Amino acid sequence: MTLKLHNYFRSSTSTRLRAALNLKGLAYEYVPVHLPERAHHADAFATLNPQRLVPALELDDGTVLIQSLAIMEWLDEAYPDRPLLPADPRARARVRALGQMVALEIHPINNLRVLTYLETTLGADAAAKTAWIHHWVDTTFAPLEAMLSQSPQTGTFCHGDTPGYADCCLYAQMWNNRRFGVDMAPYPTISRIFTALDALPEFADAAPAQQPDAI
Ligand SMILES: N[C@@H](CCC(=O)N[C@@H](CS)C(=O)NCC(=O)O)C(=O)O
């Protein structure tokens, strides 16, 4: 199966999916979609994803999968080897919760189109946008740090010593945090997990700076 990943180097939803594909050992063709040039608003891209968001994963029969979390779940179903989610239902619920804290509570509020709306429609300046981003990261990173630091289920990674679904979400968010200067001092467990993930080629190769369209 040939997989074509329509994505952008700096997009954290793209980074999370690149890490997931790498963890599963699946090769893919990298198709850059230049978000600042609004390539995702071109009609050609809208035929792939009517939502005009990256990533989109195109399969060799023309099927296009969208929504990174749905795609990650599909990857586990289509390629059961090297699962992103653990087998035990309670463990799966914990891992989904950790990943979705980042993917559903931080990312959508700090997404490019939200920041653009804040600036162009509501008149927010750069400092206000940065304060917004930090606020919404901190709002979820504080409970995430508490959950990870207090649970015996946390290991080298978010859940035990095998990286997976939640780690893909966390790793990607950390690059946004760095870009926008989020202070990580209050989050030692998250920082430790990020360092462990970044030491793995599956994650390091998914990092924004390593992508062909990185600037
Ligand atoms: N929930 C979607 C979110 C996709 C998404 O918002 N992607 C961002 C990049 S990280 C995007 O395309 N933003 C374009 C924009 O905001 O205009 C997913 O997980 O795939």
PDB file of C-alpha atoms and ligand atoms in Angstrom:
ATOM      1  CA  MET A   1       0.000   0.000   0.000  1.00  0.00           C
ATOM      2  CA  THR A   2       1.367   3.411  -0.964  1.00  0.00           C
ATOM      3  CA  LEU A   3       0.589   6.117   1.566  1.00  0.00           C
ATOM      4  CA  LYS A   4       0.691   9.790   0.574  1.00  0.00           C
ATOM      5  CA  LEU A   5       0.796  12.179   3.500  1.00  0.00           C
ATOM      6  CA  HIS A   6      -0.426  15.682   2.675  1.00  0.00           C
ATOM      7  CA  ASN A   7       1.024  17.722   5.520  1.00  0.00           C
ATOM      8  CA  TYR A   8       3.123  20.668   6.644  1.00  0.00           C
ATOM      9  CA  PHE A   9       6.382  20.556   8.581  1.00  0.00           C
ATOM     10  CA  ARG A  10       5.274  22.858  11.407  1.00  0.00           C
ATOM     11  CA  SER A  11       1.754  21.466  11.804  1.00  0.00           C
ATOM     12  CA  SER A  12       1.562  19.555  15.075  1.00  0.00           C
ATOM     13  CA  THR A  13      -1.265  17.326  13.831  1.00  0.00           C
ATOM     14  CA  SER A  14       1.072  16.411  10.966  1.00  0.00           C
ATOM     15  CA  THR A  15       3.981  15.803  13.354  1.00  0.00           C
ATOM     16  CA  ARG A  16       1.829  13.511  15.476  1.00  0.00           C
ATOM     17  CA  LEU A  17       0.826  11.472  12.449  1.00  0.00           C
ATOM     18  CA  ARG A  18       4.379  11.316  11.065  1.00  0.00           C
ATOM     19  CA  ALA A  19       5.522   9.937  14.438  1.00  0.00           C
ATOM     20  CA  ALA A  20       2.684   7.384  14.409  1.00  0.00           C
ATOM     21  CA  LEU A  21       3.566   6.234  10.873  1.00  0.00           C
ATOM     22  CA  ASN A  22       7.240   5.973  11.843  1.00  0.00           C
ATOM     23  CA  LEU A  23       6.420   4.016  15.010  1.00  0.00           C
ATOM     24  CA  LYS A  24       4.465   1.545  12.918  1.00  0.00           C
ATOM     25  CA  GLY A  25       7.321   1.288  10.435  1.00  0.00           C
ATOM     26  CA  LEU A  26       5.156   2.520   7.543  1.00  0.00           C
ATOM     27  CA  ALA A  27       6.847   4.425   4.730  1.00  0.00           C
ATOM     28  CA  TYR A  28       4.939   7.292   3.133  1.00  0.00           C
ATOM     29  CA  GLU A  29       5.319   9.875   0.413  1.00  0.00           C
ATOM     30  CA  TYR A  30       5.639  13.399   1.846  1.00  0.00           C
ATOM     31  CA  VAL A  31       3.422  15.924   0.040  1.00  0.00           C
ATOM     32  CA  PRO A  32       3.950  19.430   1.450  1.00  0.00           C
ATOM     33  CA  VAL A  33       0.963  21.756   1.868  1.00  0.00           C
ATOM     34  CA  HIS A  34       2.217  25.280   2.521  1.00  0.00           C
ATOM     35  CA  LEU A  35      -0.161  26.635   5.176  1.00  0.00           C
ATOM     36  CA  PRO A  36       1.191  30.231   5.302  1.00  0.00           C
ATOM     37  CA  GLU A  37       0.643  30.439   1.515  1.00  0.00           C
ATOM     38  CA  ARG A  38      -2.894  29.122   2.110  1.00  0.00           C
ATOM     39  CA  ALA A  39      -2.295  26.061  -0.085  1.00  0.00           C
ATOM     40  CA  HIS A  40      -4.900  24.261   2.049  1.00  0.00           C
ATOM     41  CA  HIS A  41      -7.533  26.695   0.791  1.00  0.00           C
ATOM     42  CA  ALA A  42      -6.886  25.837  -2.880  1.00  0.00           C
ATOM     43  CA  ASP A  43      -9.700  23.951  -4.614  1.00  0.00           C
ATOM     44  CA  ALA A  44      -7.340  21.054  -5.361  1.00  0.00           C
ATOM     45  CA  PHE A  45      -6.751  20.506  -1.663  1.00  0.00           C
ATOM     46  CA  ALA A  46     -10.437  20.890  -0.794  1.00  0.00           C
ATOM     47  CA  THR A  47     -11.189  17.888  -3.010  1.00  0.00           C
ATOM     48  CA  LEU A  48      -8.903  15.883  -0.689  1.00  0.00           C
ATOM     49  CA  ASN A  49     -10.165  17.387   2.552  1.00  0.00           C
ATOM     50  CA  PRO A  50     -13.274  19.599   2.443  1.00  0.00           C
ATOM     51  CA  GLN A  51     -12.272  20.845   5.916  1.00  0.00           C
ATOM     52  CA  ARG A  52      -9.132  22.403   4.381  1.00  0.00           C
ATOM     53  CA  LEU A  53      -6.930  21.175   7.216  1.00  0.00           C
ATOM     54  CA  VAL A  54      -3.808  19.004   7.275  1.00  0.00           C
ATOM     55  CA  PRO A  55      -2.961  16.193   7.585  1.00  0.00           C
ATOM     56  CA  ALA A  56      -4.748  14.094   4.976  1.00  0.00           C
ATOM     57  CA  LEU A  57      -3.608  10.581   4.214  1.00  0.00           C
ATOM     58  CA  GLU A  58      -4.244   9.413   0.653  1.00  0.00           C
ATOM     59  CA  LEU A  59      -4.332   5.677   0.023  1.00  0.00           C
ATOM     60  CA  ASP A  60      -3.414   4.076  -3.295  1.00  0.00           C
ATOM     61  CA  ASP A  61      -7.057   3.414  -4.244  1.00  0.00           C
ATOM     62  CA  GLY A  62      -7.794   7.146  -3.927  1.00  0.00           C
ATOM     63  CA  THR A  63      -9.395   6.961  -0.477  1.00  0.00           C
ATOM     64  CA  VAL A  64      -8.475  10.001   1.617  1.00  0.00           C
ATOM     65  CA  LEU A  65      -8.432   9.765   5.401  1.00  0.00           C
ATOM     66  CA  ILE A  66      -8.653  12.942   7.506  1.00  0.00           C
ATOM     67  CA  GLN A  67      -8.485  13.801  11.220  1.00  0.00           C
ATOM     68  CA  SER A  68      -5.174  12.686  12.704  1.00  0.00           C
ATOM     69  CA  LEU A  69      -6.676  10.819  15.680  1.00  0.00           C
ATOM     70  CA  ALA A  70      -9.057   8.893  13.415  1.00  0.00           C
ATOM     71  CA  ILE A  71      -6.134   8.083  11.132  1.00  0.00           C
ATOM     72  CA  MET A  72      -4.057   6.837  14.056  1.00  0.00           C
ATOM     73  CA  GLU A  73      -6.901   4.540  15.099  1.00  0.00           C
ATOM     74  CA  TRP A  74      -7.218   3.345  11.480  1.00  0.00           C
ATOM     75  CA  LEU A  75      -3.488   2.616  11.389  1.00  0.00           C
ATOM     76  CA  ASP A  76      -3.840   0.321  14.384  1.00  0.00           C
ATOM     77  CA  GLU A  77      -6.824  -1.424  12.804  1.00  0.00           C
ATOM     78  CA  ALA A  78      -5.252  -1.793   9.352  1.00  0.00           C
ATOM     79  CA  TYR A  79      -1.755  -2.571  10.626  1.00  0.00           C
ATOM     80  CA  PRO A  80      -2.132  -4.335  13.995  1.00  0.00           C
ATOM     81  CA  ASP A  81       1.618  -4.919  14.355  1.00  0.00           C
ATOM     82  CA  ARG A  82       3.326  -2.499  16.712  1.00  0.00           C
ATOM     83  CA  PRO A  83       0.064  -1.048  18.136  1.00  0.00           C
ATOM     84  CA  LEU A  84      -0.193   2.608  19.138  1.00  0.00           C
ATOM     85  CA  LEU A  85      -2.821   1.756  21.773  1.00  0.00           C
ATOM     86  CA  PRO A  86      -2.357  -0.869  24.508  1.00  0.00           C
ATOM     87  CA  ALA A  87      -4.528  -4.024  24.515  1.00  0.00           C
ATOM     88  CA  ASP A  88      -6.229  -3.589  27.895  1.00  0.00           C
ATOM     89  CA  PRO A  89      -9.461  -1.499  27.643  1.00  0.00           C
ATOM     90  CA  ARG A  90      -8.708   0.574  30.750  1.00  0.00           C
ATOM     91  CA  ALA A  91      -5.192   1.246  29.558  1.00  0.00           C
ATOM     92  CA  ARG A  92      -6.580   2.241  26.152  1.00  0.00           C
ATOM     93  CA  ALA A  93      -8.948   4.687  27.849  1.00  0.00           C
ATOM     94  CA  ARG A  94      -6.072   6.207  29.820  1.00  0.00           C
ATOM     95  CA  VAL A  95      -3.855   6.555  26.748  1.00  0.00           C
ATOM     96  CA  ARG A  96      -6.672   8.053  24.667  1.00  0.00           C
ATOM     97  CA  ALA A  97      -7.448  10.507  27.478  1.00  0.00           C
ATOM     98  CA  LEU A  98      -3.821  11.644  27.742  1.00  0.00           C
ATOM     99  CA  GLY A  99      -3.498  12.080  23.993  1.00  0.00           C
ATOM    100  CA  GLN A 100      -6.848  13.792  23.631  1.00  0.00           C
ATOM    101  CA  MET A 101      -6.090  16.253  26.430  1.00  0.00           C
ATOM    102  CA  VAL A 102      -3.466  17.624  24.070  1.00  0.00           C
ATOM    103  CA  ALA A 103      -5.216  16.976  20.778  1.00  0.00           C
ATOM    104  CA  LEU A 104      -8.699  18.180  21.734  1.00  0.00           C
ATOM    105  CA  GLU A 105      -8.144  20.689  24.543  1.00  0.00           C
ATOM    106  CA  ILE A 106      -5.000  22.525  23.419  1.00  0.00           C
ATOM    107  CA  HIS A 107      -4.484  22.150  19.685  1.00  0.00           C
ATOM    108  CA  PRO A 108      -7.880  23.326  18.360  1.00  0.00           C
ATOM    109  CA  ILE A 109      -7.837  26.520  20.442  1.00  0.00           C
ATOM    110  CA  ASN A 110      -4.283  27.423  19.413  1.00  0.00           C
ATOM    111  CA  ASN A 111      -4.671  26.451  15.759  1.00  0.00           C
ATOM    112  CA  LEU A 112      -3.559  28.766  12.954  1.00  0.00           C
ATOM    113  CA  ARG A 113      -7.104  29.723  11.934  1.00  0.00           C
ATOM    114  CA  VAL A 114      -7.987  30.658  15.528  1.00  0.00           C
ATOM    115  CA  LEU A 115      -4.850  32.792  15.872  1.00  0.00           C
ATOM    116  CA  THR A 116      -5.599  34.402  12.501  1.00  0.00           C
ATOM    117  CA  TYR A 117      -9.149  35.218  13.642  1.00  0.00           C
ATOM    118  CA  LEU A 118      -7.858  36.685  16.906  1.00  0.00           C
ATOM    119  CA  GLU A 119      -5.504  38.926  14.947  1.00  0.00           C
ATOM    120  CA  THR A 120      -7.517  39.962  11.926  1.00  0.00           C
ATOM    121  CA  THR A 121     -11.050  40.077  13.337  1.00  0.00           C
ATOM    122  CA  LEU A 122     -10.535  40.776  17.022  1.00  0.00           C
ATOM    123  CA  GLY A 123      -7.402  42.926  16.708  1.00  0.00           C
ATOM    124  CA  ALA A 124      -5.113  40.872  18.958  1.00  0.00           C
ATOM    125  CA  ASP A 125      -1.422  41.826  18.660  1.00  0.00           C
ATOM    126  CA  ALA A 126       1.529  39.407  18.828  1.00  0.00           C
ATOM    127  CA  ALA A 127       1.808  39.675  22.631  1.00  0.00           C
ATOM    128  CA  ALA A 128      -1.892  38.947  23.103  1.00  0.00           C
ATOM    129  CA  LYS A 129      -1.697  35.926  20.799  1.00  0.00           C
ATOM    130  CA  THR A 130       1.308  34.573  22.718  1.00  0.00           C
ATOM    131  CA  ALA A 131      -0.490  35.080  26.034  1.00  0.00           C
ATOM    132  CA  TRP A 132      -3.503  33.201  24.605  1.00  0.00           C
ATOM    133  CA  ILE A 133      -1.329  30.283  23.484  1.00  0.00           C
ATOM    134  CA  HIS A 134       0.483  30.041  26.836  1.00  0.00           C
ATOM    135  CA  HIS A 135      -2.782  30.232  28.754  1.00  0.00           C
ATOM    136  CA  TRP A 136      -4.371  27.303  26.912  1.00  0.00           C
ATOM    137  CA  VAL A 137      -1.231  25.177  27.059  1.00  0.00           C
ATOM    138  CA  ASP A 138      -0.861  25.778  30.802  1.00  0.00           C
ATOM    139  CA  THR A 139      -4.556  25.087  31.426  1.00  0.00           C
ATOM    140  CA  THR A 140      -4.099  21.515  30.210  1.00  0.00           C
ATOM    141  CA  PHE A 141      -0.399  20.904  30.878  1.00  0.00           C
ATOM    142  CA  ALA A 142      -0.891  21.425  34.653  1.00  0.00           C
ATOM    143  CA  PRO A 143      -3.386  18.545  35.010  1.00  0.00           C
ATOM    144  CA  LEU A 144      -1.485  16.493  32.438  1.00  0.00           C
ATOM    145  CA  GLU A 145       1.730  16.861  34.467  1.00  0.00           C
ATOM    146  CA  ALA A 146      -0.157  15.849  37.620  1.00  0.00           C
ATOM    147  CA  MET A 147      -1.670  12.784  35.956  1.00  0.00           C
ATOM    148  CA  LEU A 148       1.628  11.653  34.469  1.00  0.00           C
ATOM    149  CA  SER A 149       3.718  12.277  37.589  1.00  0.00           C
ATOM    150  CA  GLN A 150       1.267  10.601  39.974  1.00  0.00           C
ATOM    151  CA  SER A 151       0.352   7.465  38.046  1.00  0.00           C
ATOM    152  CA  PRO A 152       2.340   4.235  38.418  1.00  0.00           C
ATOM    153  CA  GLN A 153       1.254   3.503  34.849  1.00  0.00           C
ATOM    154  CA  THR A 154       3.545   6.236  33.562  1.00  0.00           C
ATOM    155  CA  GLY A 155       6.926   4.853  32.593  1.00  0.00           C
ATOM    156  CA  THR A 156       9.686   6.084  30.353  1.00  0.00           C
ATOM    157  CA  PHE A 157       6.820   7.278  28.179  1.00  0.00           C
ATOM    158  CA  CYS A 158       3.210   8.340  28.801  1.00  0.00           C
ATOM    159  CA  HIS A 159       2.089   4.770  29.379  1.00  0.00           C
ATOM    160  CA  GLY A 160       4.762   2.282  30.374  1.00  0.00           C
ATOM    161  CA  ASP A 161       7.982   1.905  28.467  1.00  0.00           C
ATOM    162  CA  THR A 162       6.555   1.602  24.967  1.00  0.00           C
ATOM    163  CA  PRO A 163       5.752   4.844  23.140  1.00  0.00           C
ATOM    164  CA  GLY A 164       2.374   5.179  21.424  1.00  0.00           C
ATOM    165  CA  TYR A 165      -0.721   7.278  20.755  1.00  0.00           C
ATOM    166  CA  ALA A 166      -0.426   9.710  23.679  1.00  0.00           C
ATOM    167  CA  ASP A 167       3.299  10.191  23.096  1.00  0.00           C
ATOM    168  CA  CYS A 168       2.685  11.125  19.451  1.00  0.00           C
ATOM    169  CA  CYS A 169       0.294  13.879  20.576  1.00  0.00           C
ATOM    170  CA  LEU A 170       2.567  15.107  23.357  1.00  0.00           C
ATOM    171  CA  TYR A 171       5.731  15.096  21.258  1.00  0.00           C
ATOM    172  CA  ALA A 172       4.102  17.183  18.533  1.00  0.00           C
ATOM    173  CA  GLN A 173       2.685  19.716  21.011  1.00  0.00           C
ATOM    174  CA  MET A 174       6.135  20.207  22.532  1.00  0.00           C
ATOM    175  CA  TRP A 175       7.464  21.645  19.277  1.00  0.00           C
ATOM    176  CA  ASN A 176       4.669  24.222  19.315  1.00  0.00           C
ATOM    177  CA  ASN A 177       5.516  24.998  22.938  1.00  0.00           C
ATOM    178  CA  ARG A 178       9.148  25.611  22.007  1.00  0.00           C
ATOM    179  CA  ARG A 179       8.200  27.767  19.062  1.00  0.00           C
ATOM    180  CA  PHE A 180       5.994  29.969  21.227  1.00  0.00           C
ATOM    181  CA  GLY A 181       8.329  30.017  24.254  1.00  0.00           C
ATOM    182  CA  VAL A 182       6.196  28.116  26.785  1.00  0.00           C
ATOM    183  CA  ASP A 183       8.035  27.805  30.121  1.00  0.00           C
ATOM    184  CA  MET A 184       8.438  24.073  30.754  1.00  0.00           C
ATOM    185  CA  ALA A 185       9.869  24.425  34.303  1.00  0.00           C
ATOM    186  CA  PRO A 186       6.507  23.519  35.931  1.00  0.00           C
ATOM    187  CA  TYR A 187       6.326  20.327  33.868  1.00  0.00           C
ATOM    188  CA  PRO A 188       9.321  18.094  34.729  1.00  0.00           C
ATOM    189  CA  THR A 189       7.597  14.786  33.933  1.00  0.00           C
ATOM    190  CA  ILE A 190       6.386  15.983  30.548  1.00  0.00           C
ATOM    191  CA  SER A 191       9.887  17.352  29.844  1.00  0.00           C
ATOM    192  CA  ARG A 192      11.461  14.025  30.807  1.00  0.00           C
ATOM    193  CA  ILE A 193       9.102  12.118  28.508  1.00  0.00           C
ATOM    194  CA  PHE A 194       9.794  14.522  25.645  1.00  0.00           C
ATOM    195  CA  THR A 195      13.560  14.024  26.038  1.00  0.00           C
ATOM    196  CA  ALA A 196      13.092  10.240  25.970  1.00  0.00           C
ATOM    197  CA  LEU A 197      10.891  10.472  22.866  1.00  0.00           C
ATOM    198  CA  ASP A 198      13.265  12.808  21.056  1.00  0.00           C
ATOM    199  CA  ALA A 199      16.053  10.252  21.536  1.00  0.00           C
ATOM    200  CA  LEU A 200      14.084   7.776  19.374  1.00  0.00           C
ATOM    201  CA  PRO A 201      14.548   8.012  15.576  1.00  0.00           C
ATOM    202  CA  GLU A 202      10.811   7.426  15.012  1.00  0.00           C
ATOM    203  CA  PHE A 203      10.086  10.697  16.811  1.00  0.00           C
ATOM    204  CA  ALA A 204      13.197  12.697  15.920  1.00  0.00           C
ATOM    205  CA  ASP A 205      12.584  11.954  12.221  1.00  0.00           C
ATOM    206  CA  ALA A 206       9.037  13.319  12.591  1.00  0.00           C
ATOM    207  CA  ALA A 207      10.210  16.623  14.112  1.00  0.00           C
ATOM    208  CA  PRO A 208       9.369  19.792  12.152  1.00  0.00           C
ATOM    209  CA  ALA A 209      12.992  20.724  11.389  1.00  0.00           C
ATOM    210  CA  GLN A 210      13.656  17.340   9.741  1.00  0.00           C
ATOM    211  CA  GLN A 211      10.973  17.681   7.069  1.00  0.00           C
ATOM    212  CA  PRO A 212      11.702  18.493   3.399  1.00  0.00           C
ATOM    213  CA  ASP A 213       9.608  21.689   3.487  1.00  0.00           C
ATOM    214  CA  ALA A 214      11.191  23.002   6.703  1.00  0.00           C
ATOM    215  CA  ILE A 215      12.448  26.561   6.512  1.00  0.00           C
TER     216      ILE A 215
HETATM  217  N1  LIG B   1      -8.533  17.803  14.358  1.00  0.00           N
HETATM  218  C1  LIG B   1      -7.757  17.895  13.156  1.00  0.00           C
HETATM  219  C2  LIG B   1      -7.087  19.246  13.136  1.00  0.00           C
HETATM  220  C3  LIG B   1      -6.330  19.509  11.857  1.00  0.00           C
HETATM  221  C4  LIG B   1      -5.764  20.920  11.864  1.00  0.00           C
HETATM  222  O1  LIG B   1      -6.380  21.844  12.391  1.00  0.00           O
HETATM  223  N2  LIG B   1      -4.574  21.097  11.273  1.00  0.00           N
HETATM  224  C5  LIG B   1      -3.968  22.400  11.252  1.00  0.00           C
HETATM  225  C6  LIG B   1      -2.464  22.319  11.279  1.00  0.00           C
HETATM  226  S1  LIG B   1      -1.854  21.657  12.791  1.00  0.00           S
HETATM  227  C7  LIG B   1      -4.376  23.142  10.009  1.00  0.00           C
HETATM  228  O2  LIG B   1      -4.504  22.574   8.945  1.00  0.00           O
HETATM  229  N3  LIG B   1      -4.592  24.446  10.163  1.00  0.00           N
HETATM  230  C8  LIG B   1      -4.937  25.284   9.064  1.00  0.00           C
HETATM  231  C9  LIG B   1      -5.640  26.528   9.524  1.00  0.00           C
HETATM  232  O3  LIG B   1      -5.850  26.678  10.725  1.00  0.00           O
HETATM  233  O4  LIG B   1      -5.957  27.318   8.658  1.00  0.00           O
HETATM  234  C10 LIG B   1      -6.728  16.753  13.131  1.00  0.00           C
HETATM  235  O5  LIG B   1      -6.352  16.262  14.189  1.00  0.00           O
HETATM  236  O6  LIG B   1      -6.333  16.326  12.039  1.00  0.00           O
END
